[in-house]
CSV table of N, CA and C in Angstrom, one decimal:
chain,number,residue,atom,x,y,z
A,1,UNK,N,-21.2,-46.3,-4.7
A,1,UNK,CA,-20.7,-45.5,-5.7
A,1,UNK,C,-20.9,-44.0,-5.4
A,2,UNK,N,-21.9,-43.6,-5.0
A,2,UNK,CA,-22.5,-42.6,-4.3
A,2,UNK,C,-22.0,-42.2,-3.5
A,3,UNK,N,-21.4,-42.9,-2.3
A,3,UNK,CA,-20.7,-42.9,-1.5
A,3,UNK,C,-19.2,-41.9,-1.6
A,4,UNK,N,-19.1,-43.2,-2.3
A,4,UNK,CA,-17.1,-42.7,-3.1
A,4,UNK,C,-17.2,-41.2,-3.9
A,5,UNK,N,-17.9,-41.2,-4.6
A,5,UNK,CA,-18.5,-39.7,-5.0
A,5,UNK,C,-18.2,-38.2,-4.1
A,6,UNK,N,-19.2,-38.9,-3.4
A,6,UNK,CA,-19.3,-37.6,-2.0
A,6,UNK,C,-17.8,-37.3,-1.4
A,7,UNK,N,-17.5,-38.3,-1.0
A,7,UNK,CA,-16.3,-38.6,-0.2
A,7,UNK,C,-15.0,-37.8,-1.2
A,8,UNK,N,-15.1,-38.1,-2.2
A,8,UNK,CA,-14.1,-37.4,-3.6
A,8,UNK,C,-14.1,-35.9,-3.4
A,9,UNK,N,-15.5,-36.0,-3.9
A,9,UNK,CA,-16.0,-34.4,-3.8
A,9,UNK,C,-15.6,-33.5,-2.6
A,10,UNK,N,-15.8,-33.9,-1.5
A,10,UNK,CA,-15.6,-33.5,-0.2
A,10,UNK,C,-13.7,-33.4,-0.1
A,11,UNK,N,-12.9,-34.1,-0.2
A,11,UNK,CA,-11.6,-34.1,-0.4
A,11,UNK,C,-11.1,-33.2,-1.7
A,12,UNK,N,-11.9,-33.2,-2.8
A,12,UNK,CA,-11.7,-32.0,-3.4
A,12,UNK,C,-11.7,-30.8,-2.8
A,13,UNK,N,-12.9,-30.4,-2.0
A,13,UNK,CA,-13.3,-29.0,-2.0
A,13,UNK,C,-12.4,-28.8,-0.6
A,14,UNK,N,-12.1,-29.6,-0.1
A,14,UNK,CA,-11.5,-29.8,1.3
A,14,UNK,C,-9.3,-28.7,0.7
A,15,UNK,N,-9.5,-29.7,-0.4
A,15,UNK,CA,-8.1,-29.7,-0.8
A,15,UNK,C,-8.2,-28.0,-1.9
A,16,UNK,N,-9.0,-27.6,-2.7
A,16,UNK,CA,-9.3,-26.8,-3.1
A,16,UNK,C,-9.0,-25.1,-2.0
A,17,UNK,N,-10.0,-25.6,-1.2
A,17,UNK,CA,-9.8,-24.5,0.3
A,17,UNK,C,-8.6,-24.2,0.9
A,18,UNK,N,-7.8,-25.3,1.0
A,18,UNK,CA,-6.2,-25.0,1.2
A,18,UNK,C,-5.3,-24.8,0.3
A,19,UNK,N,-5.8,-24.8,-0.8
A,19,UNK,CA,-4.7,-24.0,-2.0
A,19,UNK,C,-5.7,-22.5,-2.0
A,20,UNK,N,-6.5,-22.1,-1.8
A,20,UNK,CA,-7.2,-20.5,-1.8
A,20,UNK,C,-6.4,-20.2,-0.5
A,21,UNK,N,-6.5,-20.5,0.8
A,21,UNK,CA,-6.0,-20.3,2.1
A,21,UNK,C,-4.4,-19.8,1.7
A,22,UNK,N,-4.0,-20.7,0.8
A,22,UNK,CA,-2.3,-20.6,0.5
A,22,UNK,C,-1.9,-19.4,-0.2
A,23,UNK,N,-2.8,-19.3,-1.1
A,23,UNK,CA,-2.6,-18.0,-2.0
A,23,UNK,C,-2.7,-16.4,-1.7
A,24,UNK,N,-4.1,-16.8,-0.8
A,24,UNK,CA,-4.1,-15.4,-0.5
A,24,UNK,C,-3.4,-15.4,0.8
A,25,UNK,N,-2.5,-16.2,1.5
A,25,UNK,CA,-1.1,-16.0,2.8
A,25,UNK,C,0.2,-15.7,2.0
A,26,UNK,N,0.0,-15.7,0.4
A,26,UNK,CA,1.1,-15.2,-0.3
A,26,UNK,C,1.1,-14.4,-0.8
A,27,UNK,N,-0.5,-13.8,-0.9
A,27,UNK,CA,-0.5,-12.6,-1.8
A,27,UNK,C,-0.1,-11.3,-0.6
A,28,UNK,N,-0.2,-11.7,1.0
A,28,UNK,CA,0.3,-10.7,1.6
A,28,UNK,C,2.0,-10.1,1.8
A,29,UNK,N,2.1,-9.2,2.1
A,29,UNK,CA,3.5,-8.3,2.2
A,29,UNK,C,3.7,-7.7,3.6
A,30,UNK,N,4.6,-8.1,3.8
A,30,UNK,CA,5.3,-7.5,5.1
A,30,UNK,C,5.7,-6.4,5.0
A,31,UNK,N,5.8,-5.3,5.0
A,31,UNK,CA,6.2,-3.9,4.7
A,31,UNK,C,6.9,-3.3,5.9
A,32,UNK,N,8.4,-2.9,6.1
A,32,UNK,CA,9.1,-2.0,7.2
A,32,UNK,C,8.8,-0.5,6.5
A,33,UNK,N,9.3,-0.1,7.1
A,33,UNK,CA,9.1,1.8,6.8
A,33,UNK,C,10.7,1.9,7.7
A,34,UNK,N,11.4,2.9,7.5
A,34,UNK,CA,12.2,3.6,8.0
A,34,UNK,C,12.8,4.9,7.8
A,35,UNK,N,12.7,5.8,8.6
A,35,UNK,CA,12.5,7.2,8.4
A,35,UNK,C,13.8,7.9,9.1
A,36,UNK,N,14.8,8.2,7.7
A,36,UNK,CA,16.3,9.0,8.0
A,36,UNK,C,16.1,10.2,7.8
A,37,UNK,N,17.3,10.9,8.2
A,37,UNK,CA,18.0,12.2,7.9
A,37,UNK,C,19.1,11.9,7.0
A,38,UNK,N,19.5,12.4,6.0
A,38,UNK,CA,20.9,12.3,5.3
A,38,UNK,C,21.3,13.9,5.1
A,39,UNK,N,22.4,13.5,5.5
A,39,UNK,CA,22.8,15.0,5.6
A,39,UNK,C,24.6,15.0,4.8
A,40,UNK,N,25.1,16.1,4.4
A,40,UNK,CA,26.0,16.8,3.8
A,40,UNK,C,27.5,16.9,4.1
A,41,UNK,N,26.9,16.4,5.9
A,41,UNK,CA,28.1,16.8,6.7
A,41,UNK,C,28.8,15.7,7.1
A,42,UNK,N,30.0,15.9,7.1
A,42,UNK,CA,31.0,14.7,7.1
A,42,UNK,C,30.3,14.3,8.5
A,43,UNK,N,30.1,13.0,8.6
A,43,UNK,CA,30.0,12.1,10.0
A,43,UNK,C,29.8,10.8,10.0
A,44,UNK,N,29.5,9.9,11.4
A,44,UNK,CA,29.4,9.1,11.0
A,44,UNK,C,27.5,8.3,10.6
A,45,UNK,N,27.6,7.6,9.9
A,45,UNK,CA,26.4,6.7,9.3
A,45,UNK,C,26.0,6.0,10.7
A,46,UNK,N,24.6,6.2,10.9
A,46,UNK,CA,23.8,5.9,12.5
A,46,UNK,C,23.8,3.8,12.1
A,47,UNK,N,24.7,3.1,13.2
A,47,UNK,CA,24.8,1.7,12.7
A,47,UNK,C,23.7,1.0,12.1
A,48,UNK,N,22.6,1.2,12.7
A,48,UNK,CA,21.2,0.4,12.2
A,48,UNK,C,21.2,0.7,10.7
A,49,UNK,N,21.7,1.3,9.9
A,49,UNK,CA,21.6,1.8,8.5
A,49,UNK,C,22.5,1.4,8.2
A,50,UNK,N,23.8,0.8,8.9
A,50,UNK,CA,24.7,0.4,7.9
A,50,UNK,C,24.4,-0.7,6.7
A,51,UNK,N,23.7,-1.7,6.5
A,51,UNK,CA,23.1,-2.5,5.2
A,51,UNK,C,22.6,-2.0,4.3
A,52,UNK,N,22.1,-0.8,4.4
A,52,UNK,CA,21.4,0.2,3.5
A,52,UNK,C,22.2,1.4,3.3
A,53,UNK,N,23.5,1.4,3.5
A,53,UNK,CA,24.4,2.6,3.4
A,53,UNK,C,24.7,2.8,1.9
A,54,UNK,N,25.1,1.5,1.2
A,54,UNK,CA,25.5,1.4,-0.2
A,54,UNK,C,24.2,2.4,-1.2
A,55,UNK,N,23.1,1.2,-0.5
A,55,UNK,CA,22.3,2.1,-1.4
A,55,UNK,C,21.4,3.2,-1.3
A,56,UNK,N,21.6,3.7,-0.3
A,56,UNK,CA,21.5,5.2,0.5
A,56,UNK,C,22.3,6.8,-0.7
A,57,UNK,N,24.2,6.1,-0.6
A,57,UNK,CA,24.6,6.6,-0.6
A,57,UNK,C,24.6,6.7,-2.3
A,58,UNK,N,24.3,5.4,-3.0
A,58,UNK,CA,24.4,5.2,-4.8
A,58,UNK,C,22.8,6.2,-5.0
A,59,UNK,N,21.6,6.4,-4.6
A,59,UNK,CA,20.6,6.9,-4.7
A,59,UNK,C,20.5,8.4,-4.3
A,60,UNK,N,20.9,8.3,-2.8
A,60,UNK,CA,20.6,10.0,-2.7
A,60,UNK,C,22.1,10.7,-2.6
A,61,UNK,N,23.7,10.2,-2.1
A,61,UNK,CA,24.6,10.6,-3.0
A,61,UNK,C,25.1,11.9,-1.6
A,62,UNK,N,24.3,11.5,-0.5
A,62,UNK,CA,24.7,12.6,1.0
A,62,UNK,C,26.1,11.4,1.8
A,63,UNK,N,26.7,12.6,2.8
A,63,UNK,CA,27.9,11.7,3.5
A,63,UNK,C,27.3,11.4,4.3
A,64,UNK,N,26.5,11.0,5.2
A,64,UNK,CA,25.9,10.5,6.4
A,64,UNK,C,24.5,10.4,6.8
A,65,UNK,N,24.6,9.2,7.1
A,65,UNK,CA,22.4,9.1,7.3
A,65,UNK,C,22.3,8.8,8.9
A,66,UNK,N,21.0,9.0,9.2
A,66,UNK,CA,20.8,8.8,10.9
A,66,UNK,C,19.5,8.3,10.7
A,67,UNK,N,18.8,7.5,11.6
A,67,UNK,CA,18.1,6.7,12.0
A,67,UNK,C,16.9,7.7,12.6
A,68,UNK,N,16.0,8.1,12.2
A,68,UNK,CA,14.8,8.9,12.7
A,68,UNK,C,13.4,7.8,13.2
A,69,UNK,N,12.9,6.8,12.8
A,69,UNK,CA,12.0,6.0,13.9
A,69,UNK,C,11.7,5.0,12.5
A,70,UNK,N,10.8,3.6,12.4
A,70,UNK,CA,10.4,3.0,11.8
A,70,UNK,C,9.1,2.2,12.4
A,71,UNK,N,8.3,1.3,11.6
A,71,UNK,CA,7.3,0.9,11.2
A,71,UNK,C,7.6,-0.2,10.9
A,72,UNK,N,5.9,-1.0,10.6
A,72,UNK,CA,6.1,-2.3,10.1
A,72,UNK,C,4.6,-2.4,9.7
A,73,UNK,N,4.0,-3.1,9.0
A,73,UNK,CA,2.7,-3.4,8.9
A,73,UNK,C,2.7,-4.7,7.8
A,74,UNK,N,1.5,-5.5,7.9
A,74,UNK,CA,1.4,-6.2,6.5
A,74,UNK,C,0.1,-5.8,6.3
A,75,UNK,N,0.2,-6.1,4.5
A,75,UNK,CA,-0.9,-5.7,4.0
A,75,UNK,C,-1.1,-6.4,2.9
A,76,UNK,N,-2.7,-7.5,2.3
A,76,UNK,CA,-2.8,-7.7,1.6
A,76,UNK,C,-3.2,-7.3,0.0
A,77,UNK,N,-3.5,-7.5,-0.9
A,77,UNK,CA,-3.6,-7.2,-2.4
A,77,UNK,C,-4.0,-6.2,-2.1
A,78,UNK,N,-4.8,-5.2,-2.8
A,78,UNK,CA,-5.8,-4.4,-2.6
A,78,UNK,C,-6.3,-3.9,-1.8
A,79,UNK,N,-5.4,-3.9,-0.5
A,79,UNK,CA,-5.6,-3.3,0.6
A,79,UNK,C,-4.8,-1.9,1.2
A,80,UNK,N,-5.1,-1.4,2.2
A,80,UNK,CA,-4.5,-0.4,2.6
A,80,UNK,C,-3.7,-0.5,4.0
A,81,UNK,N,-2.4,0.3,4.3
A,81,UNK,CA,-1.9,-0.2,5.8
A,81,UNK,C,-1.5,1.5,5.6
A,82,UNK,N,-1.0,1.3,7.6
A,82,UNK,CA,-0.4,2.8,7.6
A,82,UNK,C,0.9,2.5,8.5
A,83,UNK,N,1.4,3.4,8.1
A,83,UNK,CA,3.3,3.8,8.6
A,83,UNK,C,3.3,4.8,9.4
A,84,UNK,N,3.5,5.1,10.8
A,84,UNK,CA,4.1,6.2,11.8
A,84,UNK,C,5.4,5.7,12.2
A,85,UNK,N,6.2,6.9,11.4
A,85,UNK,CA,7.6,6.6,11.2
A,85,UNK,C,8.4,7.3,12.5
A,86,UNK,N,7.6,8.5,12.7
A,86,UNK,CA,8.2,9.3,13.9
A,86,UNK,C,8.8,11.1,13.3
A,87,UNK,N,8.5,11.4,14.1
A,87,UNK,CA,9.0,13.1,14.1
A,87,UNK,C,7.3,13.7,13.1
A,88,UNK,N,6.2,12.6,13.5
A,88,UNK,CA,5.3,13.5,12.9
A,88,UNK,C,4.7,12.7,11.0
A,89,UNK,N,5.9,11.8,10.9
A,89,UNK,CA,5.7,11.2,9.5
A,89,UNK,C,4.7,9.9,9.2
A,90,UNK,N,4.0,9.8,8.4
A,90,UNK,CA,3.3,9.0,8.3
A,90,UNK,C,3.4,8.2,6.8
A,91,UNK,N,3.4,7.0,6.3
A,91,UNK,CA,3.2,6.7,5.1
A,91,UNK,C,1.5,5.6,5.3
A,92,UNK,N,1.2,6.3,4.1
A,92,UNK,CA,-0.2,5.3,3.5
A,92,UNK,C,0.1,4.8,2.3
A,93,UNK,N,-0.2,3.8,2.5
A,93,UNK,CA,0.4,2.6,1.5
A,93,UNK,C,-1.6,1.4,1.0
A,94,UNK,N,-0.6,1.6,0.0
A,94,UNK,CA,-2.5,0.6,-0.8
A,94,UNK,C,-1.5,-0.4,-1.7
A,95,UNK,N,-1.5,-1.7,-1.7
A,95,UNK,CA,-1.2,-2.5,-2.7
A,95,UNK,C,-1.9,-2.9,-3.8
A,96,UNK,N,-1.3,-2.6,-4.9
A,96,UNK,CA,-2.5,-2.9,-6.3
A,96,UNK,C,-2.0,-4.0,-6.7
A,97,UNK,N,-1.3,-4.7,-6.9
A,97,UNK,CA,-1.1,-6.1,-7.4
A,97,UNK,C,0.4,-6.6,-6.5
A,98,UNK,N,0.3,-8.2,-6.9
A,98,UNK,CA,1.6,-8.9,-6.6
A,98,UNK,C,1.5,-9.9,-7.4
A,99,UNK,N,2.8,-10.3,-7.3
A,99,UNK,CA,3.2,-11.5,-8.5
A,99,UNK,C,3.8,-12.8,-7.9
A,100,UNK,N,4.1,-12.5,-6.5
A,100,UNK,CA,4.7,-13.7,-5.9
A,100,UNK,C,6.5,-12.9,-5.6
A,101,UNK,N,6.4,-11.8,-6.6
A,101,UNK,CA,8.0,-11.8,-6.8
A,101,UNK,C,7.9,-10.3,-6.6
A,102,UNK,N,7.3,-9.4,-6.6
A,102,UNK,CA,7.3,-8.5,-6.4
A,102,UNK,C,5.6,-7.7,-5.8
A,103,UNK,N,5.5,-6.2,-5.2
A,103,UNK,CA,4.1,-5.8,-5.3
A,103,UNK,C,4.2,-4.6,-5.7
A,104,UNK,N,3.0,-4.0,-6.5
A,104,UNK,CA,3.3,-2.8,-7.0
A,104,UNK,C,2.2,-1.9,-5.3
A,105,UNK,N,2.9,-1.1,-5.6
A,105,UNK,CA,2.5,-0.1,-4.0
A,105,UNK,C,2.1,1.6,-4.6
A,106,UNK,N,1.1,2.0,-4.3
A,106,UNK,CA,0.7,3.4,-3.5
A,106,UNK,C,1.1,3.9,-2.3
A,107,UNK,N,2.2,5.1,-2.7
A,107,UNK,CA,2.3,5.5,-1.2
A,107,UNK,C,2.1,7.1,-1.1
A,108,UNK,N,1.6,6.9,-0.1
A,108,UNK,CA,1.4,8.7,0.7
A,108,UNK,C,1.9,9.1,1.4
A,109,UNK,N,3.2,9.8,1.5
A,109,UNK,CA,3.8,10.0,2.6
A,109,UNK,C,3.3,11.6,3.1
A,110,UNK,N,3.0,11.7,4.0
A,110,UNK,CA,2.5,12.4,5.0
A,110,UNK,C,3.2,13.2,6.1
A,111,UNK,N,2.9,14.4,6.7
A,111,UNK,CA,3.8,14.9,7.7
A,111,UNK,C,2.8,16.2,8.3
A,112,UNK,N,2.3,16.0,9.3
A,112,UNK,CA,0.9,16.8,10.0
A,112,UNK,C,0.3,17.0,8.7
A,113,UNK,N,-0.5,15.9,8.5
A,113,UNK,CA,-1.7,16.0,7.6
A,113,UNK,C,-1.3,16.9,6.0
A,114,UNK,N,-0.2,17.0,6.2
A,114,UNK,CA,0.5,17.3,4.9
A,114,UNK,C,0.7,16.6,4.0
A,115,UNK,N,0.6,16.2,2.5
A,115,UNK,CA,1.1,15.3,1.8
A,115,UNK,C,2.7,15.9,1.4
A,116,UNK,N,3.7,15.2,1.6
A,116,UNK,CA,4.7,15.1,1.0
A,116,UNK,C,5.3,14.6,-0.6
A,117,UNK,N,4.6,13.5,-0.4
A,117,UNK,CA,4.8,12.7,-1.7
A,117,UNK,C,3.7,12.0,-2.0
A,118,UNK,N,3.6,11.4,-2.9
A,118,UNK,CA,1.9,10.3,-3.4
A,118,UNK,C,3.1,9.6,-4.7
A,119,UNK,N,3.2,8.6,-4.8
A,119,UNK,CA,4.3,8.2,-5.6
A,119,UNK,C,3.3,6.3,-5.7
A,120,UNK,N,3.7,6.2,-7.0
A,120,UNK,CA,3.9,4.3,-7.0
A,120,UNK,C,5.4,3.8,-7.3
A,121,UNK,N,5.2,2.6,-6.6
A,121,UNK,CA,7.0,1.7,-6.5
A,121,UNK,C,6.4,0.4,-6.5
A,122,UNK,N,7.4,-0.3,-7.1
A,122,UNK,CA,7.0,-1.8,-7.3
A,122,UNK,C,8.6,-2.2,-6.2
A,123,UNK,N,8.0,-3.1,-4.6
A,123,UNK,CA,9.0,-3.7,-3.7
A,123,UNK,C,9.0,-4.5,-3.9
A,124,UNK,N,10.5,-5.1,-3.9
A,124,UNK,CA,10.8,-6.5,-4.0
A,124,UNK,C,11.4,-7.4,-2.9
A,125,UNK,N,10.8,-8.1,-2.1
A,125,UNK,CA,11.8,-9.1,-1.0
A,125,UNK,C,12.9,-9.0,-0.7
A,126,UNK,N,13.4,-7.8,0.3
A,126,UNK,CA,14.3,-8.1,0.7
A,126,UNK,C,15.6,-6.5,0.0
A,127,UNK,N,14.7,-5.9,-0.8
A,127,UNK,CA,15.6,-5.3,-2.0
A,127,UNK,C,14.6,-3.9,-1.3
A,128,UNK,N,15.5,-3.0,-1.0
A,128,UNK,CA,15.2,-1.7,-0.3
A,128,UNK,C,15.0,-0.3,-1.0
A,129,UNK,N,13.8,0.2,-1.4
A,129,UNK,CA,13.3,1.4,-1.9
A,129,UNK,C,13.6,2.3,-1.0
A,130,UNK,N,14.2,3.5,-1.9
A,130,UNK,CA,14.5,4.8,-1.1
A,130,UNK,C,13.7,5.4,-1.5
A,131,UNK,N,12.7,6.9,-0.9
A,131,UNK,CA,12.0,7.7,-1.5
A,131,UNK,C,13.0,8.8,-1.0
A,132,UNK,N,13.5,10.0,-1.7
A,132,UNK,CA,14.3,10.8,-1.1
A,132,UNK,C,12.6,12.2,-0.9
A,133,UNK,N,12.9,13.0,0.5
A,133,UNK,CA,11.9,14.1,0.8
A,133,UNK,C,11.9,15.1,1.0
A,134,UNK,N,11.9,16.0,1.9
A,134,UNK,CA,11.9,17.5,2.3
A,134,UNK,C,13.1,17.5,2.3
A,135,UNK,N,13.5,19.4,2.8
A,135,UNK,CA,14.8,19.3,3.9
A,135,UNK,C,13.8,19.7,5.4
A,136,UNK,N,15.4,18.8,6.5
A,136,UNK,CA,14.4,18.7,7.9
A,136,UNK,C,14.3,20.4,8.2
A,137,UNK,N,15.1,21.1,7.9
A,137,UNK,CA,14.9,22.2,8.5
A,137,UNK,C,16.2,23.2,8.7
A,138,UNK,N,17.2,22.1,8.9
A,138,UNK,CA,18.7,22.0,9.4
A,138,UNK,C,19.4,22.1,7.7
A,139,UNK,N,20.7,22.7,7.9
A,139,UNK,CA,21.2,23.1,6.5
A,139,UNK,C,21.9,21.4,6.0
A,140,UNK,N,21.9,21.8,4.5
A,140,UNK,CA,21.9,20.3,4.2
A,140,UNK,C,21.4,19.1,4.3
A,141,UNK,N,20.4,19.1,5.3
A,141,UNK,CA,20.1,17.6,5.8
A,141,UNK,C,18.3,17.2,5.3
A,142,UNK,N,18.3,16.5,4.4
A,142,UNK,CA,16.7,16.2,4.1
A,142,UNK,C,16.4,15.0,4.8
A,143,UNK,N,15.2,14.7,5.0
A,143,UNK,CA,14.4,13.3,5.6
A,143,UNK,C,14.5,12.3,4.5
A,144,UNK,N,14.4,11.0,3.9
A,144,UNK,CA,14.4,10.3,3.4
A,144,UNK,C,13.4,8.9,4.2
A,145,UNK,N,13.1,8.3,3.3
A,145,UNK,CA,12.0,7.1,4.1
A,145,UNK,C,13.3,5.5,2.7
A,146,UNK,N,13.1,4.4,3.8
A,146,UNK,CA,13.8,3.5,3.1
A,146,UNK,C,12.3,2.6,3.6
A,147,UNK,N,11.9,1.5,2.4
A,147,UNK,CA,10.9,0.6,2.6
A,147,UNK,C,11.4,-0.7,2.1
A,148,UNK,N,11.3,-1.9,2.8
A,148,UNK,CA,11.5,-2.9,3.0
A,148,UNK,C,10.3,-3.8,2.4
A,149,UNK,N,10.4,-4.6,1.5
A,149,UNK,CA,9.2,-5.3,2.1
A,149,UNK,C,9.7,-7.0,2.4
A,150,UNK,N,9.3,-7.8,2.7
A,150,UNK,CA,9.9,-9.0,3.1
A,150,UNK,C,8.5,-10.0,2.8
């Protein structure tokens, strides 16, 4: 009887451990970063952005976007990851909660030790956040960051 006990117990805690193992491999987020130019001037849309053009164009509302460098990181609950997007950009990202369906995010976007933005967004699977940013420097044309999470 003792036996069967142990043996129970052990298959519990055994089975217990793989549902903790399971939860917190779901509580993580795959996060992309991607770091455009949209600009004013009639041209064409850089192809790697074509899936993201609709909602580029319904959000920030410029004729043409270009492809400036991207990222990727995962990061779980209550943790911190970092983005080097390129031309100098950086995003810091802290996750405060997730639901399975969504995660709410801290982000710092950054640019030579500059803060740009410090913002919270809640990303969803698959469903792409624009943050609109500076202008680069060039008339018409600001930087924008698009975040993925998957």
């Amino acid at each position: 009887m003792k036996t069967t006990r142990l043996i129970l117990s052990l298959l519990l805690l055994a089975l217990a451990s793989s549902f903790t193992t399971t939860a917190r491999a779901a509580e993580r987020a795959a996060i992309q970063g991607i770091l455009i130019s949209a600009s004013n001037e009639k041209g064409q849309t850089d192809h790697r952005l074509a899936s993201y053009e609709p909602t580029l164009r319904r959000i920030l509302r410029f004729e043409s976007y270009r492809f400036l460098g991207d990222d990727s990181t995962s990061v779980g609950v209550a943790e911190k990851g970092h983005l080097s997007l390129g031309e100098g950009h950086e995003l810091e990202i802290e996750t405060e909660s997730a639901d399975g369906k969504s995660v709410h995010l801290r982000v710092r976007w950054l640019k030579g030790g500059r803060v740009l933005m410090n913002t919270g967004l809640i990303l969803r699977p698959g469903v792409p956040a624009v943050l609109g940013g500076p202008s680069t420097g060039n008339k018409s044309e600001v930087y924008a960051v698009i975040l993925i999470g998957r």
